[in-house]
Each structure stands twice: as C-alpha cells, then as structure tokens.
XYZ file of N, CA, C and O in Angstrom:
876
model
N 104.839 -17.739 -134.245
C 105.369 -18.577 -135.327
C 106.388 -17.779 -136.134
O 106.163 -16.619 -136.481
N 107.517 -18.390 -136.409
C 108.580 -17.714 -137.147
C 108.199 -17.540 -138.615
O 107.522 -18.380 -139.204
N 108.646 -16.434 -139.194
C 108.382 -16.176 -140.609
C 109.367 -16.908 -141.505
O 109.028 -17.305 -142.618
N 110.600 -17.054 -141.046
C 111.629 -17.757 -141.813
C 112.359 -18.713 -140.879
O 112.441 -18.481 -139.672
N 112.879 -19.784 -141.452
C 113.628 -20.768 -140.673
C 115.045 -20.958 -141.200
O 115.779 -21.808 -140.706
N 115.405 -20.190 -142.208
C 116.769 -20.206 -142.724
C 117.090 -18.822 -143.258
O 116.192 -18.047 -143.584
N 118.363 -18.536 -143.339
C 118.813 -17.226 -143.814
C 119.357 -17.363 -145.229
O 120.270 -18.167 -145.474
N 118.777 -16.600 -146.139
C 119.203 -16.624 -147.546
C 119.088 -18.023 -148.149
O 119.868 -18.391 -149.041
N 118.137 -18.819 -147.644
C 117.850 -20.165 -148.154
C 119.052 -21.111 -148.054
O 119.073 -22.159 -148.702
N 120.036 -20.759 -147.249
C 121.235 -21.582 -147.177
C 121.720 -21.764 -145.740
O 121.959 -22.878 -145.291
N 121.862 -20.657 -145.019
C 122.396 -20.717 -143.665
C 121.274 -20.945 -142.657
O 120.122 -20.572 -142.887
N 121.637 -21.539 -141.547
C 120.702 -21.605 -140.434
C 120.518 -20.200 -139.866
O 121.367 -19.321 -140.059
N 119.406 -19.992 -139.166
C 119.158 -18.661 -138.609
C 120.215 -18.278 -137.581
O 120.557 -17.099 -137.442
N 120.728 -19.264 -136.879
C 121.751 -18.967 -135.873
C 123.024 -18.454 -136.534
O 123.543 -17.391 -136.171
N 123.525 -19.194 -137.522
C 124.721 -18.753 -138.237
C 124.430 -17.493 -139.037
O 125.251 -16.561 -139.077
N 123.257 -17.452 -139.670
C 122.894 -16.264 -140.431
C 122.806 -15.027 -139.556
O 123.239 -13.941 -139.955
N 122.252 -15.176 -138.355
C 122.170 -14.041 -137.441
C 123.540 -13.525 -137.044
O 123.764 -12.309 -136.955
N 124.468 -14.444 -136.807
C 125.833 -14.031 -136.464
C 126.475 -13.286 -137.629
O 127.119 -12.237 -137.447
N 126.285 -13.800 -138.842
C 126.851 -13.140 -140.027
C 126.226 -11.760 -140.225
O 126.921 -10.786 -140.553
N 124.914 -11.662 -140.017
C 124.227 -10.374 -140.172
C 124.756 -9.356 -139.169
O 125.002 -8.188 -139.505
N 124.939 -9.783 -137.929
C 125.465 -8.868 -136.910
C 126.895 -8.440 -137.239
O 127.260 -7.269 -137.055
N 127.699 -9.366 -137.735
C 129.069 -9.009 -138.128
C 129.053 -8.038 -139.312
O 129.876 -7.111 -139.377
N 128.126 -8.245 -140.235
C 127.976 -7.320 -141.361
C 127.575 -5.932 -140.873
O 128.048 -4.909 -141.389
N 126.718 -5.888 -139.866
C 126.329 -4.602 -139.278
C 127.519 -3.923 -138.608
O 127.658 -2.697 -138.659
N 128.367 -4.721 -137.979
C 129.570 -4.155 -137.354
C 130.480 -3.535 -138.411
O 131.048 -2.450 -138.209
N 130.615 -4.209 -139.555
C 131.440 -3.663 -140.641
C 130.865 -2.329 -141.121
O 131.603 -1.349 -141.328
N 129.543 -2.275 -141.304
C 128.915 -1.013 -141.700
C 129.170 0.078 -140.664
O 129.470 1.233 -141.012
N 129.034 -0.293 -139.397
C 129.240 0.689 -138.334
C 130.688 1.177 -138.307
O 130.944 2.366 -138.060
N 131.627 0.286 -138.564
C 133.035 0.692 -138.578
C 133.317 1.663 -139.721
O 134.117 2.599 -139.568
N 132.663 1.447 -140.860
C 132.831 2.379 -141.985
C 132.296 3.760 -141.612
O 132.954 4.787 -141.837
N 131.094 3.775 -141.021
C 130.515 5.054 -140.587
C 131.386 5.703 -139.520
O 131.606 6.926 -139.530
N 131.898 4.891 -138.610
C 132.744 5.421 -137.534
C 134.025 6.029 -138.095
O 134.464 7.102 -137.651
N 134.613 5.364 -139.078
C 135.842 5.885 -139.689
C 135.592 7.215 -140.383
O 136.347 8.185 -140.210
N 134.520 7.275 -141.172
C 134.191 8.521 -141.876
C 133.896 9.637 -140.881
O 134.334 10.788 -141.055
N 133.173 9.307 -139.823
C 132.833 10.315 -138.817
C 134.079 10.817 -138.091
O 134.205 12.019 -137.815
N 134.992 9.915 -137.795
C 136.229 10.327 -137.116
C 137.082 11.225 -138.009
O 137.669 12.213 -137.542
N 137.139 10.881 -139.297
C 137.887 11.723 -140.239
C 137.245 13.102 -140.334
O 137.935 14.137 -140.320
N 135.918 13.131 -140.429
C 135.231 14.417 -140.479
C 135.370 15.202 -139.185
O 135.486 16.431 -139.201
N 135.383 14.496 -138.061
C 135.522 15.167 -136.762
C 136.887 15.825 -136.624
O 137.017 16.890 -136.000
N 137.900 15.203 -137.213
C 139.252 15.766 -137.134
C 139.496 16.856 -138.178
O 140.494 17.570 -138.096
N 138.590 16.976 -139.162
C 138.728 18.007 -140.202
C 137.402 18.749 -140.384
O 136.743 18.624 -141.428
N 136.983 19.509 -139.400
C 135.677 20.185 -139.497
C 135.619 21.226 -140.609
O 134.547 21.486 -141.161
N 136.753 21.816 -140.966
C 136.762 22.825 -142.031
C 136.338 22.225 -143.365
O 135.583 22.839 -144.130
N 136.835 21.033 -143.654
C 136.445 20.376 -144.907
C 134.947 20.072 -144.930
O 134.289 20.198 -145.970
N 134.416 19.678 -143.788
C 132.981 19.403 -143.700
C 132.181 20.674 -143.962
O 131.181 20.668 -144.697
N 132.617 21.768 -143.386
C 131.917 23.039 -143.591
C 131.947 23.459 -145.058
O 130.953 23.971 -145.594
N 133.077 23.244 -145.719
C 133.175 23.603 -147.138
C 132.241 22.751 -147.993
O 131.575 23.262 -148.906
N 132.194 21.460 -147.710
C 131.307 20.582 -148.475
C 129.845 20.977 -148.273
O 129.059 21.032 -149.228
N 129.489 21.243 -147.026
C 128.099 21.602 -146.736
C 127.750 22.941 -147.379
O 126.640 23.131 -147.898
N 128.689 23.874 -147.368
C 128.457 25.172 -148.014
C 128.211 24.995 -149.506
O 127.333 25.655 -150.093
N 128.949 24.089 -150.121
C 128.746 23.805 -151.541
C 127.343 23.249 -151.782
O 126.654 23.647 -152.727
N 126.902 22.329 -150.916
C 125.565 21.759 -151.077
C 124.486 22.826 -150.920
O 123.521 22.869 -151.683
N 124.660 23.687 -149.928
C 123.644 24.710 -149.659
C 123.547 25.698 -150.813
O 122.450 26.133 -151.199
N 124.681 26.051 -151.393
C 124.692 27.069 -152.446
C 124.279 26.524 -153.808
O 123.669 27.247 -154.606
N 124.617 25.286 -154.091
C 124.419 24.761 -155.443
C 123.254 23.782 -155.583
O 122.884 23.437 -156.710
N 122.701 23.308 -154.483
C 121.640 22.306 -154.560
C 120.369 22.811 -153.894
O 120.415 23.624 -152.968
N 119.257 22.301 -154.380
C 117.971 22.574 -153.746
C 117.733 21.488 -152.703
O 117.357 20.358 -153.031
N 117.947 21.817 -151.454
C 117.882 20.828 -150.374
C 116.484 20.683 -149.784
O 116.313 19.976 -148.782
N 115.511 21.341 -150.366
C 114.098 21.310 -149.941
C 113.986 21.420 -148.417
O 114.543 22.346 -147.823
N 113.309 20.458 -147.770
C 113.040 20.590 -146.336
C 114.240 20.233 -145.452
O 114.158 20.346 -144.231
N 115.347 19.789 -146.040
C 116.525 19.442 -145.236
C 117.498 20.615 -145.091
O 118.537 20.465 -144.444
N 117.167 21.752 -145.669
C 118.112 22.873 -145.666
C 118.411 23.355 -144.252
O 119.560 23.663 -143.917
N 117.399 23.408 -143.406
C 117.615 23.873 -142.032
C 118.537 22.931 -141.272
O 119.442 23.369 -140.550
N 118.321 21.630 -141.443
C 119.186 20.664 -140.773
C 120.622 20.775 -141.269
O 121.577 20.716 -140.476
N 120.792 20.952 -142.574
C 122.137 21.069 -143.140
C 122.825 22.331 -142.636
O 124.027 22.331 -142.339
N 122.078 23.410 -142.501
C 122.662 24.647 -141.967
C 123.101 24.470 -140.515
O 124.157 24.977 -140.108
N 122.301 23.764 -139.741
C 122.695 23.487 -138.352
C 123.944 22.622 -138.298
O 124.817 22.820 -137.443
N 124.024 21.668 -139.218
C 125.210 20.824 -139.279
C 126.436 21.637 -139.672
O 127.534 21.426 -139.141
N 126.261 22.578 -140.570
C 127.388 23.416 -140.997
C 127.862 24.326 -139.873
O 129.069 24.574 -139.737
N 126.946 24.794 -139.058
C 127.326 25.711 -137.979
C 128.169 25.027 -136.904
O 129.048 25.651 -136.306
N 127.909 23.748 -136.654
C 128.684 23.029 -135.628
C 128.781 21.552 -136.015
O 128.100 20.697 -135.440
N 129.631 21.227 -136.992
C 129.712 19.830 -137.448
C 130.291 18.882 -136.401
O 129.942 17.706 -136.369
N 131.172 19.379 -135.538
C 131.799 18.494 -134.549
C 130.771 17.942 -133.554
O 130.899 16.804 -133.094
N 129.772 18.740 -133.236
C 128.749 18.279 -132.297
C 127.955 17.117 -132.888
O 127.746 16.088 -132.228
N 127.519 17.285 -134.134
C 126.752 16.219 -134.788
C 127.602 14.983 -135.016
O 127.162 13.849 -134.767
N 128.834 15.188 -135.468
C 129.715 14.046 -135.713
C 130.075 13.335 -134.412
O 130.206 12.111 -134.376
N 130.236 14.098 -133.339
C 130.504 13.474 -132.040
C 129.350 12.599 -131.585
O 129.556 11.502 -131.043
N 128.124 13.079 -131.822
C 126.947 12.278 -131.478
C 126.884 11.012 -132.328
O 126.565 9.922 -131.818
N 127.208 11.143 -133.609
C 127.214 9.968 -134.495
C 128.255 8.961 -134.037
O 128.004 7.741 -134.020
N 129.423 9.437 -133.640
C 130.481 8.536 -133.157
C 130.022 7.795 -131.903
O 130.225 6.577 -131.764
N 129.388 8.519 -130.983
C 128.907 7.899 -129.746
C 127.857 6.830 -130.036
O 127.939 5.698 -129.524
N 126.884 7.169 -130.870
C 125.827 6.211 -131.197
C 126.375 5.003 -131.947
O 125.922 3.866 -131.734
N 127.363 5.242 -132.801
C 127.954 4.129 -133.552
C 128.695 3.172 -132.625
O 128.615 1.947 -132.787
N 129.398 3.712 -131.649
C 130.099 2.850 -130.684
C 129.109 2.013 -129.878
O 129.330 0.811 -129.650
N 128.018 2.640 -129.458
C 126.986 1.891 -128.730
C 126.387 0.807 -129.623
O 126.147 -0.330 -129.185
N 126.174 1.146 -130.879
C 125.604 0.183 -131.826
C 126.536 -1.009 -132.028
O 126.078 -2.158 -132.110
N 127.830 -0.761 -132.097
C 128.795 -1.858 -132.253
C 128.740 -2.792 -131.044
O 128.779 -4.026 -131.185
N 128.630 -2.217 -129.854
C 128.521 -3.040 -128.644
C 127.254 -3.895 -128.687
O 127.267 -5.084 -128.340
N 126.155 -3.295 -129.139
C 124.893 -4.036 -129.247
C 125.022 -5.178 -130.258
O 124.502 -6.281 -130.036
N 125.720 -4.925 -131.359
C 125.945 -5.985 -132.356
C 126.752 -7.134 -131.761
O 126.458 -8.312 -132.008
N 127.765 -6.796 -130.982
C 128.570 -7.838 -130.332
C 127.725 -8.647 -129.351
O 127.896 -9.872 -129.232
N 126.822 -7.972 -128.659
C 125.915 -8.684 -127.753
C 125.053 -9.674 -128.523
O 124.807 -10.796 -128.060
N 124.601 -9.273 -129.704
C 123.778 -10.181 -130.505
C 124.592 -11.392 -130.957
O 124.088 -12.525 -130.940
N 125.827 -11.158 -131.372
C 126.677 -12.275 -131.799
C 126.835 -13.279 -130.663
O 126.679 -14.497 -130.855
N 127.130 -12.781 -129.479
C 127.297 -13.673 -128.329
C 125.973 -14.334 -127.952
O 125.933 -15.527 -127.625
N 124.882 -13.556 -128.019
C 123.574 -14.115 -127.703
C 123.151 -15.191 -128.690
O 122.570 -16.209 -128.306
N 123.454 -14.984 -129.976
C 123.126 -16.004 -130.975
C 123.970 -17.257 -130.763
O 123.490 -18.380 -130.940
N 125.221 -17.064 -130.380
C 126.099 -18.212 -130.138
C 125.630 -19.021 -128.932
O 125.660 -20.254 -128.946
N 125.163 -18.317 -127.892
C 124.713 -18.979 -126.670
C 123.205 -19.237 -126.656
O 122.689 -19.780 -125.674
N 122.504 -18.832 -127.723
C 121.040 -18.971 -127.790
C 120.365 -18.256 -126.617
O 119.461 -18.796 -125.967
N 120.823 -17.044 -126.360
C 120.282 -16.218 -125.274
C 119.438 -15.104 -125.895
O 119.968 -14.169 -126.503
N 118.132 -15.198 -125.729
C 117.233 -14.228 -126.356
C 117.376 -12.827 -125.773
O 117.196 -11.833 -126.480
N 117.681 -12.736 -124.491
C 117.782 -11.426 -123.841
C 118.901 -10.596 -124.470
O 118.744 -9.390 -124.691
N 120.018 -11.226 -124.778
C 121.140 -10.505 -125.371
C 120.872 -10.103 -126.820
O 121.513 -9.180 -127.335
N 119.936 -10.777 -127.463
C 119.659 -10.474 -128.869
C 118.631 -9.362 -129.059
O 118.602 -8.712 -130.107
N 117.789 -9.130 -128.072
C 116.708 -8.163 -128.234
C 117.191 -6.731 -128.471
O 116.602 -6.019 -129.298
N 118.238 -6.239 -127.771
C 118.677 -4.857 -128.050
C 119.065 -4.634 -129.509
O 118.746 -3.582 -130.084
N 119.728 -5.611 -130.112
C 120.119 -5.460 -131.514
C 118.895 -5.415 -132.420
O 118.841 -4.614 -133.365
N 117.918 -6.257 -132.144
C 116.720 -6.295 -132.985
C 116.003 -4.951 -132.959
O 115.588 -4.426 -133.999
N 115.885 -4.370 -131.764
C 115.216 -3.065 -131.642
C 116.062 -1.966 -132.286
O 115.553 -1.135 -133.057
N 117.365 -1.963 -131.979
C 118.244 -0.921 -132.526
C 118.327 -1.004 -134.045
O 118.340 0.024 -134.737
N 118.360 -2.211 -134.572
C 118.443 -2.371 -136.023
C 117.160 -1.906 -136.702
O 117.200 -1.315 -137.791
N 116.020 -2.151 -136.072
C 114.758 -1.666 -136.635
C 114.738 -0.141 -136.677
O 114.333 0.458 -137.685
N 115.191 0.487 -135.596
C 115.261 1.954 -135.567
C 116.218 2.457 -136.644
O 115.935 3.438 -137.350
N 117.351 1.789 -136.788
C 118.329 2.195 -137.806
C 117.753 2.051 -139.214
O 117.961 2.918 -140.074
N 117.013 0.980 -139.458
C 116.427 0.780 -140.782
C 115.355 1.825 -141.084
O 115.236 2.290 -142.224
N 114.576 2.179 -140.077
C 113.573 3.232 -140.283
C 114.260 4.555 -140.610
O 113.849 5.277 -141.536
N 115.320 4.880 -139.864
C 116.067 6.112 -140.138
C 116.709 6.063 -141.523
O 116.719 7.068 -142.257
N 117.229 4.900 -141.889
C 117.851 4.762 -143.208
C 116.812 4.894 -144.321
O 117.091 5.464 -145.384
N 115.609 4.385 -144.077
C 114.530 4.528 -145.058
C 114.178 5.996 -145.269
O 114.012 6.458 -146.409
N 114.072 6.734 -144.164
C 113.799 8.176 -144.262
C 114.920 8.877 -145.019
O 114.674 9.766 -145.857
N 116.167 8.474 -144.754
C 117.306 9.079 -145.442
C 117.259 8.805 -146.943
O 117.489 9.714 -147.759
N 116.953 7.568 -147.316
C 116.882 7.221 -148.745
C 115.777 8.015 -149.437
O 115.972 8.556 -150.543
N 114.624 8.103 -148.807
C 113.517 8.868 -149.397
C 113.896 10.337 -149.549
O 113.619 10.973 -150.582
N 114.563 10.878 -148.528
C 114.992 12.278 -148.589
C 115.990 12.497 -149.717
O 115.902 13.488 -150.469
N 116.937 11.582 -149.855
C 117.923 11.708 -150.934
C 117.268 11.613 -152.309
O 117.637 12.348 -153.238
N 116.290 10.732 -152.443
C 115.604 10.602 -153.733
C 114.797 11.860 -154.061
O 114.773 12.311 -155.217
N 114.147 12.424 -153.058
C 113.401 13.663 -153.289
C 114.340 14.815 -153.642
O 114.033 15.642 -154.518
N 115.490 14.849 -152.969
C 116.480 15.887 -153.281
C 117.029 15.705 -154.689
O 117.214 16.683 -155.434
N 117.277 14.453 -155.054
C 117.764 14.175 -156.410
C 116.729 14.579 -157.451
O 117.074 15.126 -158.511
N 115.474 14.333 -157.147
C 114.407 14.702 -158.080
C 114.360 16.209 -158.310
O 114.084 16.674 -159.424
N 114.641 16.973 -157.253
C 114.605 18.431 -157.367
C 115.832 19.003 -158.069
O 115.810 20.164 -158.504
N 116.887 18.206 -158.190
C 118.145 18.746 -158.703
C 118.621 18.094 -159.995
O 119.751 18.340 -160.418
N 117.798 17.272 -160.608
C 118.201 16.660 -161.869
C 116.995 16.496 -162.777
O 115.863 16.329 -162.309
N 117.270 16.539 -164.057
C 116.234 16.306 -165.060
C 116.415 14.950 -165.731
O 115.675 14.608 -166.646
N 117.390 14.200 -165.259
C 117.690 12.890 -165.839
C 116.742 11.847 -165.237
O 116.926 11.401 -164.096
N 115.734 11.467 -165.998
C 114.754 10.497 -165.510
C 115.394 9.125 -165.299
O 115.070 8.413 -164.345
N 116.318 8.764 -166.183
C 116.985 7.466 -166.049
C 117.762 7.363 -164.751
O 117.730 6.328 -164.068
N 118.466 8.440 -164.405
C 119.218 8.453 -163.150
C 118.279 8.336 -161.957
O 118.561 7.589 -161.003
N 117.168 9.040 -162.013
C 116.211 9.001 -160.909
C 115.599 7.609 -160.752
O 115.472 7.095 -159.636
N 115.243 6.990 -161.887
C 114.674 5.641 -161.828
C 115.708 4.643 -161.309
O 115.413 3.791 -160.460
N 116.930 4.755 -161.813
C 117.987 3.845 -161.356
C 118.264 3.989 -159.870
O 118.417 2.991 -159.155
N 118.318 5.239 -159.401
C 118.559 5.466 -157.973
C 117.403 4.933 -157.131
O 117.617 4.362 -156.050
N 116.184 5.095 -157.626
C 115.017 4.597 -156.884
C 115.030 3.075 -156.793
O 114.769 2.498 -155.726
N 115.336 2.419 -157.912
C 115.385 0.954 -157.917
C 116.500 0.453 -157.005
O 116.309 -0.485 -156.212
N 117.665 1.084 -157.104
C 118.792 0.676 -156.262
C 118.472 0.867 -154.784
O 118.717 -0.031 -153.961
N 117.914 2.026 -154.455
C 117.548 2.273 -153.061
C 116.499 1.298 -152.558
O 116.572 0.817 -151.421
N 115.534 0.983 -153.415
C 114.496 0.029 -153.021
C 115.051 -1.359 -152.763
O 114.686 -2.010 -151.774
N 115.953 -1.815 -153.634
C 116.536 -3.142 -153.446
C 117.422 -3.190 -152.200
O 117.445 -4.203 -151.479
N 118.156 -2.118 -151.950
C 118.991 -2.080 -150.738
C 118.122 -2.159 -149.489
O 118.407 -2.927 -148.557
N 117.043 -1.381 -149.467
C 116.138 -1.412 -148.313
C 115.481 -2.783 -148.169
O 115.346 -3.301 -147.052
N 115.077 -3.369 -149.290
C 114.451 -4.688 -149.244
C 115.408 -5.727 -148.666
O 115.029 -6.541 -147.808
N 116.653 -5.693 -149.129
C 117.641 -6.640 -148.615
C 117.925 -6.441 -147.141
O 118.023 -7.410 -146.374
N 118.024 -5.186 -146.713
C 118.323 -4.914 -145.307
C 117.166 -5.317 -144.402
O 117.378 -5.857 -143.309
N 115.943 -5.078 -144.854
C 114.792 -5.494 -144.049
C 114.676 -7.019 -144.006
O 114.265 -7.588 -142.987
N 115.039 -7.685 -145.098
C 115.019 -9.153 -145.078
C 116.029 -9.690 -144.067
O 115.733 -10.625 -143.311
N 117.219 -9.107 -144.053
C 118.224 -9.539 -143.084
C 117.751 -9.276 -141.656
O 118.007 -10.075 -140.749
N 117.052 -8.162 -141.469
C 116.525 -7.880 -140.128
C 115.477 -8.914 -139.726
O 115.442 -9.354 -138.574
N 114.622 -9.306 -140.668
C 113.616 -10.328 -140.374
C 114.293 -11.634 -139.969
O 113.864 -12.309 -139.022
N 115.365 -11.989 -140.666
C 116.100 -13.210 -140.310
C 116.662 -13.108 -138.895
O 116.552 -14.047 -138.096
N 117.272 -11.965 -138.589
C 117.848 -11.787 -137.255
C 116.766 -11.759 -136.181
O 116.954 -12.300 -135.082
N 115.628 -11.150 -136.492
C 114.555 -11.034 -135.502
C 113.834 -12.355 -135.266
O 113.223 -12.542 -134.207
N 113.894 -13.263 -136.230
C 113.194 -14.544 -136.080
C 114.003 -15.586 -135.324
O 113.453 -16.622 -134.949
N 115.286 -15.330 -135.116
C 116.098 -16.301 -134.385
C 115.575 -16.541 -132.966
O 115.435 -17.705 -132.557
N 115.261 -15.505 -132.170
C 114.690 -15.782 -130.844
C 113.374 -16.551 -130.903
O 113.101 -17.384 -130.030
N 112.568 -16.295 -131.933
C 111.300 -17.018 -132.068
C 111.556 -18.496 -132.321
O 110.905 -19.372 -131.731
N 112.510 -18.790 -133.198
C 112.842 -20.187 -133.489
C 113.402 -20.876 -132.246
O 113.086 -22.043 -131.971
N 114.218 -20.160 -131.481
C 114.756 -20.735 -130.243
C 113.629 -21.057 -129.273
O 113.611 -22.132 -128.649
N 112.661 -20.152 -129.145
C 111.517 -20.408 -128.260
C 110.702 -21.607 -128.745
O 110.249 -22.430 -127.935
N 110.498 -21.699 -130.052
C 109.756 -22.840 -130.593
C 110.497 -24.148 -130.333
O 109.880 -25.166 -129.986
N 111.811 -24.122 -130.486
C 112.597 -25.332 -130.241
C 112.517 -25.738 -128.776
O 112.357 -26.925 -128.455
N 112.632 -24.757 -127.881
C 112.528 -25.066 -126.456
C 111.143 -25.608 -126.115
O 111.011 -26.523 -125.295
N 110.108 -25.049 -126.753
C 108.748 -25.540 -126.506
C 108.596 -26.976 -126.996
O 107.995 -27.821 -126.315
N 109.136 -27.265 -128.186
C 109.053 -28.633 -128.714
C 109.802 -29.610 -127.812
O 109.335 -30.737 -127.582
N 110.962 -29.193 -127.321
C 111.715 -30.059 -126.415
C 110.943 -30.284 -125.114
O 110.955 -31.389 -124.564
N 110.270 -29.243 -124.644
C 109.474 -29.377 -123.420
C 108.321 -30.353 -123.631
O 108.070 -31.226 -122.788
N 107.635 -30.214 -124.779
C 106.527 -31.125 -125.080
C 107.034 -32.557 -125.215
O 106.408 -33.507 -124.720
N 108.183 -32.731 -125.873
C 108.741 -34.076 -126.028
C 109.111 -34.674 -124.675
O 108.902 -35.870 -124.433
N 109.639 -33.846 -123.786
C 109.992 -34.333 -122.445
C 108.756 -34.757 -121.669
O 108.738 -35.812 -121.021
N 107.700 -33.945 -121.739
C 106.454 -34.285 -121.052
C 105.870 -35.581 -121.603
O 105.414 -36.456 -120.849
N 105.902 -35.717 -122.925
C 105.382 -36.940 -123.544
C 106.178 -38.159 -123.101
O 105.611 -39.219 -122.802
N 107.491 -38.018 -123.043
C 108.338 -39.126 -122.609
C 108.056 -39.497 -121.158
O 107.988 -40.691 -120.811
N 107.862 -38.487 -120.321
C 107.546 -38.765 -118.919
C 106.200 -39.469 -118.783
O 106.042 -40.376 -117.952
N 105.232 -39.073 -119.589
C 103.932 -39.741 -119.553
C 104.055 -41.199 -119.972
O 103.409 -42.082 -119.396
N 104.885 -41.457 -120.978
C 105.095 -42.838 -121.402
C 105.758 -43.652 -120.299
O 105.403 -44.816 -120.063
N 106.736 -43.044 -119.620
C 107.392 -43.747 -118.513
C 106.418 -44.023 -117.379
O 106.462 -45.093 -116.752
N 105.526 -43.063 -117.119
C 104.529 -43.276 -116.072
C 103.568 -44.397 -116.443
O 103.132 -45.174 -115.584
N 103.227 -44.489 -117.722
C 102.358 -45.571 -118.167
C 103.043 -46.925 -118.002
O 102.412 -47.914 -117.633
N 104.353 -46.953 -118.284
C 105.089 -48.211 -118.152
C 105.226 -48.639 -116.697
O 105.278 -49.827 -116.391
N 105.315 -47.662 -115.803
C 105.468 -47.971 -114.371
C 104.146 -47.831 -113.629
O 104.120 -47.521 -112.443
N 103.051 -48.060 -114.314
C 101.721 -47.946 -113.714
C 101.559 -48.983 -112.602
O 102.037 -50.105 -112.724
N 100.891 -48.629 -111.486
C 100.716 -49.586 -110.376
C 100.088 -50.894 -110.841
O 99.191 -50.910 -111.679
N 100.569 -51.991 -110.275
C 100.127 -53.315 -110.697
C 98.951 -53.789 -109.852
O 98.733 -53.312 -108.747
N 98.214 -54.756 -110.359
C 97.002 -55.240 -109.702
C 97.343 -56.199 -108.569
O 98.170 -57.099 -108.732
N 96.701 -56.000 -107.451
C 96.928 -56.860 -106.290
C 96.109 -58.142 -106.432
O 94.893 -58.111 -106.503
N 96.789 -59.274 -106.474
C 96.140 -60.580 -106.518
C 96.665 -61.367 -105.323
O 97.808 -61.793 -105.303
N 95.849 -61.534 -104.339
C 96.313 -62.177 -103.125
C 97.300 -61.272 -102.425
O 97.040 -60.110 -102.167
N 98.477 -61.807 -102.137
C 99.527 -61.030 -101.497
C 100.653 -60.697 -102.460
O 101.696 -60.224 -102.054
N 100.456 -61.007 -103.721
C 101.493 -60.759 -104.720
C 101.036 -59.653 -105.661
O 99.856 -59.516 -105.951
N 102.006 -58.878 -106.159
C 101.730 -57.867 -107.180
C 102.005 -58.475 -108.544
O 103.135 -58.852 -108.845
N 100.950 -58.587 -109.323
C 101.070 -59.208 -110.639
C 100.538 -58.228 -111.672
O 99.476 -57.638 -111.469
N 101.240 -57.989 -112.758
C 100.723 -57.078 -113.788
C 99.379 -57.545 -114.306
O 99.112 -58.739 -114.413
N 98.518 -56.586 -114.638
C 97.186 -56.918 -115.139
C 97.256 -57.819 -116.366
O 96.429 -58.700 -116.558
N 98.221 -57.565 -117.184
C 98.294 -58.297 -118.446
C 98.749 -59.737 -118.263
O 98.660 -60.525 -119.194
N 99.236 -60.102 -117.050
C 99.812 -61.435 -116.865
C 98.929 -62.399 -116.076
O 99.163 -63.606 -116.089
N 97.995 -61.844 -115.320
C 97.216 -62.800 -114.527
C 96.198 -63.511 -115.412
O 95.793 -63.002 -116.434
N 95.760 -64.738 -114.957
C 94.809 -65.542 -115.717
C 93.729 -66.071 -114.790
O 93.744 -65.828 -113.574
N 92.823 -66.788 -115.355
C 91.676 -67.262 -114.588
C 92.089 -68.232 -113.488
O 91.529 -68.228 -112.393
N 93.084 -69.068 -113.770
C 93.508 -70.047 -112.762
C 94.079 -69.355 -111.540
O 93.777 -69.716 -110.399
N 94.913 -68.346 -111.777
C 95.506 -67.614 -110.666
C 94.435 -66.871 -109.887
O 94.466 -66.791 -108.663
N 93.466 -66.357 -110.590
C 92.371 -65.642 -109.938
C 91.561 -66.597 -109.055
O 91.241 -66.288 -107.904
N 91.258 -67.783 -109.586
C 90.471 -68.759 -108.826
C 91.224 -69.240 -107.596
O 90.633 -69.549 -106.563
N 92.533 -69.284 -107.692
C 93.353 -69.777 -106.589
C 93.351 -68.831 -105.406
O 93.381 -69.252 -104.247
N 93.300 -67.554 -105.658
C 93.479 -66.576 -104.590
C 92.208 -65.817 -104.226
O 92.202 -65.116 -103.221
N 91.147 -65.948 -104.982
C 89.980 -65.116 -104.738
C 89.295 -65.460 -103.424
O 88.659 -64.605 -102.800
N 89.439 -66.724 -102.943
C 88.757 -67.107 -101.710
C 89.312 -66.359 -100.506
O 88.652 -66.255 -99.478
N 90.501 -65.827 -100.605
C 91.090 -65.103 -99.479
C 90.356 -63.800 -99.190
O 90.456 -63.264 -98.092
N 89.648 -63.286 -100.164
C 88.961 -62.011 -99.988
C 87.464 -62.187 -99.770
O 86.727 -61.218 -99.720
N 86.997 -63.434 -99.691
C 85.569 -63.683 -99.506
C 85.242 -63.877 -98.025
O 86.079 -64.300 -97.252
C-alpha cells in the first residue's frame, strides 16, 4: 500500500516524480560543476584544506581530510564519475515515470536512498564539527534546525518518488480486477440457455404453457 498518493498535496505522483528527478539532476550538475572546477585547480583545494586542518577542530574527520589534501584529484575524479552515473540514473527515472516503467525507476530509488543516508551522515558530521569550533549556541541551534528541515524535505521527496511504482502496481491490479469482473458479468449474460424441446429458450422466458407443449417429447 502506498504511503502517499500525491506530491506536495498538489501534483500527481507521476508528475511529482519527474520534477523530483529533474531537481536531483540540477543538484548533481551543481556538484559536478564544483568538482570540475576543483579538479582543474588542485592547488586551491589543497590550500583550503590546509586552512581547515590548521584552524579547525575536525574531530574524527581529520584523517579523511588529510587524505583528501594529499591527493584531491583522485577524490574529485571519483565524485565526478559517481555524479555522472547518478545523472544517468535520474534520467532513467524521468523516462520510467513518463512510461510508467517500474524497472527503470528502481535504480534511482535505491541510489537516492544511499545518497540521502550519506547526506545525513555529512550533515551530522558538519554539526558536530560546528559544535567543536563555535561557542555561539544560536548559530548551532539554527544550523541544526536548518539541517533537520532540509533532511526532512529531501526524505519526503524520496518517499514520493519511491511510492510511484507502488501506485502504478495498485492501478494495474485494480484494472486487472475490473477486467475480471467485467468478464464474469459477460459470462453471466451469455450463460447457456435451457433446452425446451428442440429450441433454446432462456430460462427467464419460458412458461408453463410452453413446458406443457413440449414435455411429452421427453417422456
């Protein structure tokens, strides 16, 4: 059973799913652009990371940041590759939603769930890092609320996208049941008629006189 039947209380799940996938493509293009710029300027990336390592308390992410600083092109190249694959998966979902093809939509649903889990870990890590590097409680509360609302909205959009195949299956099932019911009604209408003498007469039409006229033939 689907959890939602409309997207944002306004769009159908089909149109909403297409819009969500296009929105994901826009996000991916932004990440791809930033990654390409960083890939072409590794020195700037190293300087920024060096500043973070020297001036910020990076807690448990320090080792990862140091690895990124040692070879930023490798990490950025991997991000570019994954982003390109993700864009292709988003396009598959758009086409699958347009054609109501569940198989084409499943890769996006799985990939988006993985991306949201990774993004959740990233947000939590950033909040913990912010907590270690600031004494401003208002800033920390504001960042936590903002991060929570962003995650809530993204997970809601994922639920909408993930429920589209379920709604399609339910619709196909309802159509199948309606077809079976219609066929049963047609079979009832074309039910074999009662043999009276040598003529086929519907049960509802024969009467006592007709019965008396022909019954002697079978005695």
